[in-house]
PDB file of C-alpha atoms in Angstrom:
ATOM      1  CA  UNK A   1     -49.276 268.055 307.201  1.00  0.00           C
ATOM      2  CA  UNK A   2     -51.867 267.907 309.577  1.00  0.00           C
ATOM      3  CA  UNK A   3     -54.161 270.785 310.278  1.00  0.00           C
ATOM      4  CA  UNK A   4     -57.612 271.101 311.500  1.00  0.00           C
ATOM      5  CA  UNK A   5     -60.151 274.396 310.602  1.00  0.00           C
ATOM      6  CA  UNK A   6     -56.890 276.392 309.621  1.00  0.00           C
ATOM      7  CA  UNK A   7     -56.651 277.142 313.517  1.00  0.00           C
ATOM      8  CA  UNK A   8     -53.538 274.800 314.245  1.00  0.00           C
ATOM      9  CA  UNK A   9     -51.148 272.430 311.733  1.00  0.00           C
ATOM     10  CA  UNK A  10     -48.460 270.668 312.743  1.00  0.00           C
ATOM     11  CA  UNK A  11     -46.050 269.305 309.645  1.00  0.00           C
ATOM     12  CA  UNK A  12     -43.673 266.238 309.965  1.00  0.00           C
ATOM     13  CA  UNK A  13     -41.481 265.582 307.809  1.00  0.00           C
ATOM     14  CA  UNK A  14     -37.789 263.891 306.735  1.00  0.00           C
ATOM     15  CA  UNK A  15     -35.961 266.501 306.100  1.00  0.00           C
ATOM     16  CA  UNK A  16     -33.315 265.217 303.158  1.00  0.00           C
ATOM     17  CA  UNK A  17     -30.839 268.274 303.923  1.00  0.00           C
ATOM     18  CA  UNK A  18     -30.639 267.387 307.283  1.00  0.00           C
ATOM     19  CA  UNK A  19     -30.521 263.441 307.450  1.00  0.00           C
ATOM     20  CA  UNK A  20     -27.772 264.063 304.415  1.00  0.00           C
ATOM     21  CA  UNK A  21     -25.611 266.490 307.029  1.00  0.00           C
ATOM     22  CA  UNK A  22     -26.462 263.348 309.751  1.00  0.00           C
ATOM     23  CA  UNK A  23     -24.898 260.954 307.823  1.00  0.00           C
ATOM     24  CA  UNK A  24     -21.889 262.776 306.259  1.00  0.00           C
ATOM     25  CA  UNK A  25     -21.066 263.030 309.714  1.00  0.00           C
ATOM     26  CA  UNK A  26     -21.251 259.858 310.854  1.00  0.00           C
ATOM     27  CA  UNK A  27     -19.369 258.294 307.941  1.00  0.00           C
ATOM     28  CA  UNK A  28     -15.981 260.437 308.671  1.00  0.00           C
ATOM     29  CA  UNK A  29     -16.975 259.879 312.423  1.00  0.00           C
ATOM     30  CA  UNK A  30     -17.503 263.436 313.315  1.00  0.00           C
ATOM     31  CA  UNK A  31     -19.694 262.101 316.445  1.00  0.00           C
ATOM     32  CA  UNK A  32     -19.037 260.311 319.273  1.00  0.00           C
ATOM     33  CA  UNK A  33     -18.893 256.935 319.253  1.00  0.00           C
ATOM     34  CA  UNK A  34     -22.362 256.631 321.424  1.00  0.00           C
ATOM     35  CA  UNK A  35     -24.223 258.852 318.883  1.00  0.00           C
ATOM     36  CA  UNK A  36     -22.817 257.548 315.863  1.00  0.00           C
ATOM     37  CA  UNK A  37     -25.693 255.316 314.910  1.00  0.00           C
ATOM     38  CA  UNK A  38     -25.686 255.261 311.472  1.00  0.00           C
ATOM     39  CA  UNK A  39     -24.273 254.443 308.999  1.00  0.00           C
ATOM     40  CA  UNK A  40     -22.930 252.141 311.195  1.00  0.00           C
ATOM     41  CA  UNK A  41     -19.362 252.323 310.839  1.00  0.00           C
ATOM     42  CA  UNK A  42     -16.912 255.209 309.358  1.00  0.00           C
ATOM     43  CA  UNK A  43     -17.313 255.146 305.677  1.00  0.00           C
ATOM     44  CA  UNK A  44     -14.324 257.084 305.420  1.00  0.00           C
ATOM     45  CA  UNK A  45     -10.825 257.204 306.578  1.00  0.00           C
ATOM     46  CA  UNK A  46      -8.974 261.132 306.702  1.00  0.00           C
ATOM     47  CA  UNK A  47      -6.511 262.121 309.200  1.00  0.00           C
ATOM     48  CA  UNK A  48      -6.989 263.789 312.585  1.00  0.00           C
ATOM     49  CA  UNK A  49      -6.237 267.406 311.738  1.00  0.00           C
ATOM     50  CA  UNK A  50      -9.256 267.211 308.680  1.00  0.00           C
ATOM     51  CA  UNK A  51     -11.689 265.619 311.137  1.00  0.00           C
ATOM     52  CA  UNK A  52     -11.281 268.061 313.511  1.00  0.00           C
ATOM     53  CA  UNK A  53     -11.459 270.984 310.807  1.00  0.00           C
ATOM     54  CA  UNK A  54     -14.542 268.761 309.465  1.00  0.00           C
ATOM     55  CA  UNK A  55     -16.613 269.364 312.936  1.00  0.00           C
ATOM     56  CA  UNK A  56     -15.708 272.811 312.697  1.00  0.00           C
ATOM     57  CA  UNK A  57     -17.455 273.384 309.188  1.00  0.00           C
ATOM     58  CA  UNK A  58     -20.170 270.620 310.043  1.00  0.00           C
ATOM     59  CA  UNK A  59     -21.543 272.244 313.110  1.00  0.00           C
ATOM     60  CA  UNK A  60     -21.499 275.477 311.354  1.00  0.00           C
ATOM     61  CA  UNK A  61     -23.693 274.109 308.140  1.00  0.00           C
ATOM     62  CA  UNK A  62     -26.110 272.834 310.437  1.00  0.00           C
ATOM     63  CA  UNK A  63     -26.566 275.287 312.496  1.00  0.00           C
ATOM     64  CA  UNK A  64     -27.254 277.394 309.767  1.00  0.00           C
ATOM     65  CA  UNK A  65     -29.402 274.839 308.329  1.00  0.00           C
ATOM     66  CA  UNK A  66     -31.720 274.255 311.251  1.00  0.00           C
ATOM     67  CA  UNK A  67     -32.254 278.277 311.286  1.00  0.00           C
ATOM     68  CA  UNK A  68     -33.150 278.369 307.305  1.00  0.00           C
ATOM     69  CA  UNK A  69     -35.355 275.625 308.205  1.00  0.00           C
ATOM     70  CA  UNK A  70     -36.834 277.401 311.042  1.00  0.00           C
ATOM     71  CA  UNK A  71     -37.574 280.397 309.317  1.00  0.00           C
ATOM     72  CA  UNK A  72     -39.276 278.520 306.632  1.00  0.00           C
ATOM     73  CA  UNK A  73     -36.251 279.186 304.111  1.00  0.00           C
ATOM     74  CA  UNK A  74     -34.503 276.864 301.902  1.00  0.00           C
ATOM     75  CA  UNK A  75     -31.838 278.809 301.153  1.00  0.00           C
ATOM     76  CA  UNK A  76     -29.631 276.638 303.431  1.00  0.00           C
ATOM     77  CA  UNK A  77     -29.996 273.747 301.342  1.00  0.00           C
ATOM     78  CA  UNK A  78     -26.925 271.728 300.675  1.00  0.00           C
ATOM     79  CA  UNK A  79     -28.746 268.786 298.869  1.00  0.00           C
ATOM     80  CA  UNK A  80     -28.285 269.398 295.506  1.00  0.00           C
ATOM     81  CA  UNK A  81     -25.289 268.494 293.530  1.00  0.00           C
ATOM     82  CA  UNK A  82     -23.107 270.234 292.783  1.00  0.00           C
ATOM     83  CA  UNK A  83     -22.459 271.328 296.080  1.00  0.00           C
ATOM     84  CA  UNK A  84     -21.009 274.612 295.218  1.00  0.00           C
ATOM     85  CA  UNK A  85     -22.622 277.087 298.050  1.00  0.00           C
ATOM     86  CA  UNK A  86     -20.738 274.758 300.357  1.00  0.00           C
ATOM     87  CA  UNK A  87     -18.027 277.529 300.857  1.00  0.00           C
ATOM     88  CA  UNK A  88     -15.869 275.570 303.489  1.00  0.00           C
ATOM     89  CA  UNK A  89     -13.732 273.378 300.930  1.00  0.00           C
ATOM     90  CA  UNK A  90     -13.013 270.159 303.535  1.00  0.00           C
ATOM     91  CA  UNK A  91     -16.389 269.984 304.016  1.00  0.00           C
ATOM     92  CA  UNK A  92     -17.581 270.770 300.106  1.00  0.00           C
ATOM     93  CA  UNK A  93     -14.922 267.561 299.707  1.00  0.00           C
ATOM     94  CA  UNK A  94     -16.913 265.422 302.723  1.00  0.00           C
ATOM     95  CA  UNK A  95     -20.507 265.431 300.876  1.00  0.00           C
ATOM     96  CA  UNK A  96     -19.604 265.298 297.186  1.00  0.00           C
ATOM     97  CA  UNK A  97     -17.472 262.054 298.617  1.00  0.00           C
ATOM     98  CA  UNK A  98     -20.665 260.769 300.680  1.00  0.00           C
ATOM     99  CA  UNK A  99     -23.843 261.958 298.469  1.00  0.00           C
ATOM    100  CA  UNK A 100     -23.387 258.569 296.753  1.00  0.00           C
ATOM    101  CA  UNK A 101     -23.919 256.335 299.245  1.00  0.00           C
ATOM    102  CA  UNK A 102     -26.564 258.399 301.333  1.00  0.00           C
ATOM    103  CA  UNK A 103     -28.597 259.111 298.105  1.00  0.00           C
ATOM    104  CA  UNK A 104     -28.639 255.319 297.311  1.00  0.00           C
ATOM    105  CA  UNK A 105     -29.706 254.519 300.793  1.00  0.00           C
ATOM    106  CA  UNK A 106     -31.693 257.513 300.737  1.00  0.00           C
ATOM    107  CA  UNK A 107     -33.761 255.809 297.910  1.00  0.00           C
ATOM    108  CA  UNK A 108     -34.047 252.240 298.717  1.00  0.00           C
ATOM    109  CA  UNK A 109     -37.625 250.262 298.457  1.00  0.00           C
ATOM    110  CA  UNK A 110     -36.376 250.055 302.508  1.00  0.00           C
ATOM    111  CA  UNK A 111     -34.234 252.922 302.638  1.00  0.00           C
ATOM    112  CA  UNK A 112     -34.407 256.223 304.508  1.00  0.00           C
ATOM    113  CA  UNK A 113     -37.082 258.170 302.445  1.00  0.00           C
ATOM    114  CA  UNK A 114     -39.422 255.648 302.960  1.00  0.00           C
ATOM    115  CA  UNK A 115     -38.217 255.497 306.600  1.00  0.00           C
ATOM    116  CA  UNK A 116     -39.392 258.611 307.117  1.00  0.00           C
ATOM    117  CA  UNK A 117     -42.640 258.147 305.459  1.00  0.00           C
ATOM    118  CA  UNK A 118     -43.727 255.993 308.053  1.00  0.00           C
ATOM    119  CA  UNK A 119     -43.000 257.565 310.845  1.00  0.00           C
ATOM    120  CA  UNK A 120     -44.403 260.711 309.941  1.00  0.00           C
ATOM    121  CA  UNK A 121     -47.668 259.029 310.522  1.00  0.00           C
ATOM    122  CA  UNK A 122     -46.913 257.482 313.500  1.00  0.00           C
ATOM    123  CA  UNK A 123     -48.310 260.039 316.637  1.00  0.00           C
ATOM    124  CA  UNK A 124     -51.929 260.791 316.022  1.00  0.00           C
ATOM    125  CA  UNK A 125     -51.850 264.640 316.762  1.00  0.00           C
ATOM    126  CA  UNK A 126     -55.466 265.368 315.331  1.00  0.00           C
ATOM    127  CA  UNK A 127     -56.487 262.560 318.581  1.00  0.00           C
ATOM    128  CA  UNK A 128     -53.754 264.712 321.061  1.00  0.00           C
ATOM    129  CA  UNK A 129     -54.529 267.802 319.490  1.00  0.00           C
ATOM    130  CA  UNK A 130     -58.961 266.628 320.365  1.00  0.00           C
ATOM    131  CA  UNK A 131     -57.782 265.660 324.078  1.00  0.00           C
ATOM    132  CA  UNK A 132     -55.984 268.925 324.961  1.00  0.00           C
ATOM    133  CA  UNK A 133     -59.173 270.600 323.305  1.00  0.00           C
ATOM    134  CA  UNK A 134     -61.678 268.493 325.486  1.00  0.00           C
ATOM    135  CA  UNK A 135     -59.138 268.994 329.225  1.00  0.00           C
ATOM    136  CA  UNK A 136     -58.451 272.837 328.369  1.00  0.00           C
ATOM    137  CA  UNK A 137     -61.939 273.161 327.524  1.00  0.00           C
ATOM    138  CA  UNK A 138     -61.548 275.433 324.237  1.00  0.00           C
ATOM    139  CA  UNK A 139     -62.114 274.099 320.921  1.00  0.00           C
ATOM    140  CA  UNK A 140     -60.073 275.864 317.729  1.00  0.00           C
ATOM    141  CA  UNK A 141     -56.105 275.571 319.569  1.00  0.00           C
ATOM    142  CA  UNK A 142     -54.240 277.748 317.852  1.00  0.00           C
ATOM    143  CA  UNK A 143     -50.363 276.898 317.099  1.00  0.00           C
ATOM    144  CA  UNK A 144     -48.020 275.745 314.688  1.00  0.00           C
ATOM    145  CA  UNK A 145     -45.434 273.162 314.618  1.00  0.00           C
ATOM    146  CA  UNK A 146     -42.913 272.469 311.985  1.00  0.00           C
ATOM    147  CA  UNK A 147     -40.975 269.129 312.840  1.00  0.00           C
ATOM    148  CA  UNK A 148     -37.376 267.971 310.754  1.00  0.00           C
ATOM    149  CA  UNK A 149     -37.703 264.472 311.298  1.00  0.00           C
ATOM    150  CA  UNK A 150     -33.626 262.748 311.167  1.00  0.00           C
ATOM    151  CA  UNK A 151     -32.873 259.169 311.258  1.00  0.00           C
ATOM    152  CA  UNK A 152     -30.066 259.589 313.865  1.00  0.00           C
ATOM    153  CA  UNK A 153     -26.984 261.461 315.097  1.00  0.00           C
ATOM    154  CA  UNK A 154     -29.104 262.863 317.898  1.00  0.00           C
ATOM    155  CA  UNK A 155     -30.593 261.582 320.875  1.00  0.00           C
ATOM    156  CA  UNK A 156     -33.317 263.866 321.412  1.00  0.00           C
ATOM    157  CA  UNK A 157     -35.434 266.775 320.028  1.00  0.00           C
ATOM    158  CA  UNK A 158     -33.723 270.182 319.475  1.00  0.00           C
ATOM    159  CA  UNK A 159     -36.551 273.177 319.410  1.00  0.00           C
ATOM    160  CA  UNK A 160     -35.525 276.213 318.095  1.00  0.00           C
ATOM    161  CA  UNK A 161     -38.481 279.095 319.005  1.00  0.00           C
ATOM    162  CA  UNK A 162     -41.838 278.181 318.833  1.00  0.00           C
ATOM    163  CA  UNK A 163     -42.778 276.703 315.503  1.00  0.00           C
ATOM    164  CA  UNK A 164     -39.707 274.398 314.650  1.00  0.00           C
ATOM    165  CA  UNK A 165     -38.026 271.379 315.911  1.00  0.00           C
ATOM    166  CA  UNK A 166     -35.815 268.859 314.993  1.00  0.00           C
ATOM    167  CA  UNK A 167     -36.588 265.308 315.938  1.00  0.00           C
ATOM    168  CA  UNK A 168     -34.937 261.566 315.681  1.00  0.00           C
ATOM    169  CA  UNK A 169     -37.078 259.156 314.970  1.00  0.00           C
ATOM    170  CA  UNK A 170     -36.863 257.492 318.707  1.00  0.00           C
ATOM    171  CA  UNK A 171     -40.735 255.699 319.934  1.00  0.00           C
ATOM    172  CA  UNK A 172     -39.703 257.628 323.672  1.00  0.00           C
ATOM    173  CA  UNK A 173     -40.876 260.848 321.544  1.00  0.00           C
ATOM    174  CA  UNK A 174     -42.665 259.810 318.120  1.00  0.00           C
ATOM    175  CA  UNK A 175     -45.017 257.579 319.745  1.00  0.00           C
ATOM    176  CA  UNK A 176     -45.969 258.654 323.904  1.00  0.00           C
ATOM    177  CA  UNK A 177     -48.977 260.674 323.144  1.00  0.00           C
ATOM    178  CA  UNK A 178     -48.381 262.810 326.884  1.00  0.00           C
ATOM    179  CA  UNK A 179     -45.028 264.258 325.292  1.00  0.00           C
ATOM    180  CA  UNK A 180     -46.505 265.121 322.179  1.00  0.00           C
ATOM    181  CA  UNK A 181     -49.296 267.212 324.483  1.00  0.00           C
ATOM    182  CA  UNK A 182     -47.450 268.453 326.521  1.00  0.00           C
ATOM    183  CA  UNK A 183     -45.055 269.868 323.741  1.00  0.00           C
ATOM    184  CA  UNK A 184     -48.670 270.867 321.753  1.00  0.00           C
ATOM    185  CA  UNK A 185     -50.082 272.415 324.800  1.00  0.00           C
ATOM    186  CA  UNK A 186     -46.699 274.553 325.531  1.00  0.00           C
ATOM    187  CA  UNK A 187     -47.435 276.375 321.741  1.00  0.00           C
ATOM    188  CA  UNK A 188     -51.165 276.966 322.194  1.00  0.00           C
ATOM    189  CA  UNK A 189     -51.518 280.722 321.672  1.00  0.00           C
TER     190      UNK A 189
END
């Protein structure tokens, strides 16, 4: 987190729940083949009608995940084993069957978690935060940004309101300071 005289913060972060979602999506090919970037291939094979039902249940859990997040809840969780508040049973069946995999990706010295580690460093805000300070002429911005950082399965950011986004971890947004003022500058209250 990165906050300056309690009169802004802005929190990056890779969000497990969501990255998990990602890639039980990609590995019973739930996406399109242009956005299905990782893992890279379908880990698993299940017939047409179960796919179909799978997109169904997937866009519904995150949809509702992304708005837990968004409100600062947890309570949409679907990380921890055993999945049982997973109500839709294809879908319950889809992420006990992938957890293994993700989690021991997930974990590697290389691996997602520490993925997401280093890009959460990446932008300088406090620098974009000083520059928007020094052209707007005001010092103390006020605003808050909460940022789900995902390793893939989409191409670019998805806000939802004011405080929350979700973000891949693509250099065209992480690292070109003018989007990351011009999305700071479009919160400043």
């Amino acid at each position: 987190m990165i906050q300056d005289h309690n009169s802004w913060r802005v929190c990056l972060s890779g969000d497990t729940d969501l990255n998990f979602l990602i890639y039980t999506a990609t590995a019973y090919g739930l996406f399109d083949e242009k956005d299905s970037v990782w893992p890279p291939a379908r880990l698993f094979e299940v017939s047409a009608a179960v796919v179909d039902e799978l997109k169904v249940q997937w866009a519904s859990r995150w949809n509702q995940t992304m708005e837990y997040r968004a409100h600062g809840s947890q309570g949409g969780s679907v990380f921890v084993p055993p999945f049982e508040k997973v109500e839709q049973p294809e879908l319950r069946e889809a992420l006990i069957q992938a957890f293994p995999s993700f989690i021991r990706w997930w974990q590697m010295p290389a691996g997602g978690q520490n993925a997401m580690y280093a890009w959460e460093d990446k932008p300088n805000i406090s620098s974009y935060v000083r520059e928007l300070e020094t052209e707007l002429g005001r010092d103390h911005l006020s605003f808050c940004l909460n940022v789900d950082l995902v390793y893939g399965g989409i191409r670019e950011p998805i806000e939802i309101g004011e405080e929350y986004m979700v973000m891949p971890i693509r250099g065209e947004y992480m690292l070109n300071k003018e989007w990351w003022k011009k999305k700071l500058a479009a919160r400043i209250r």
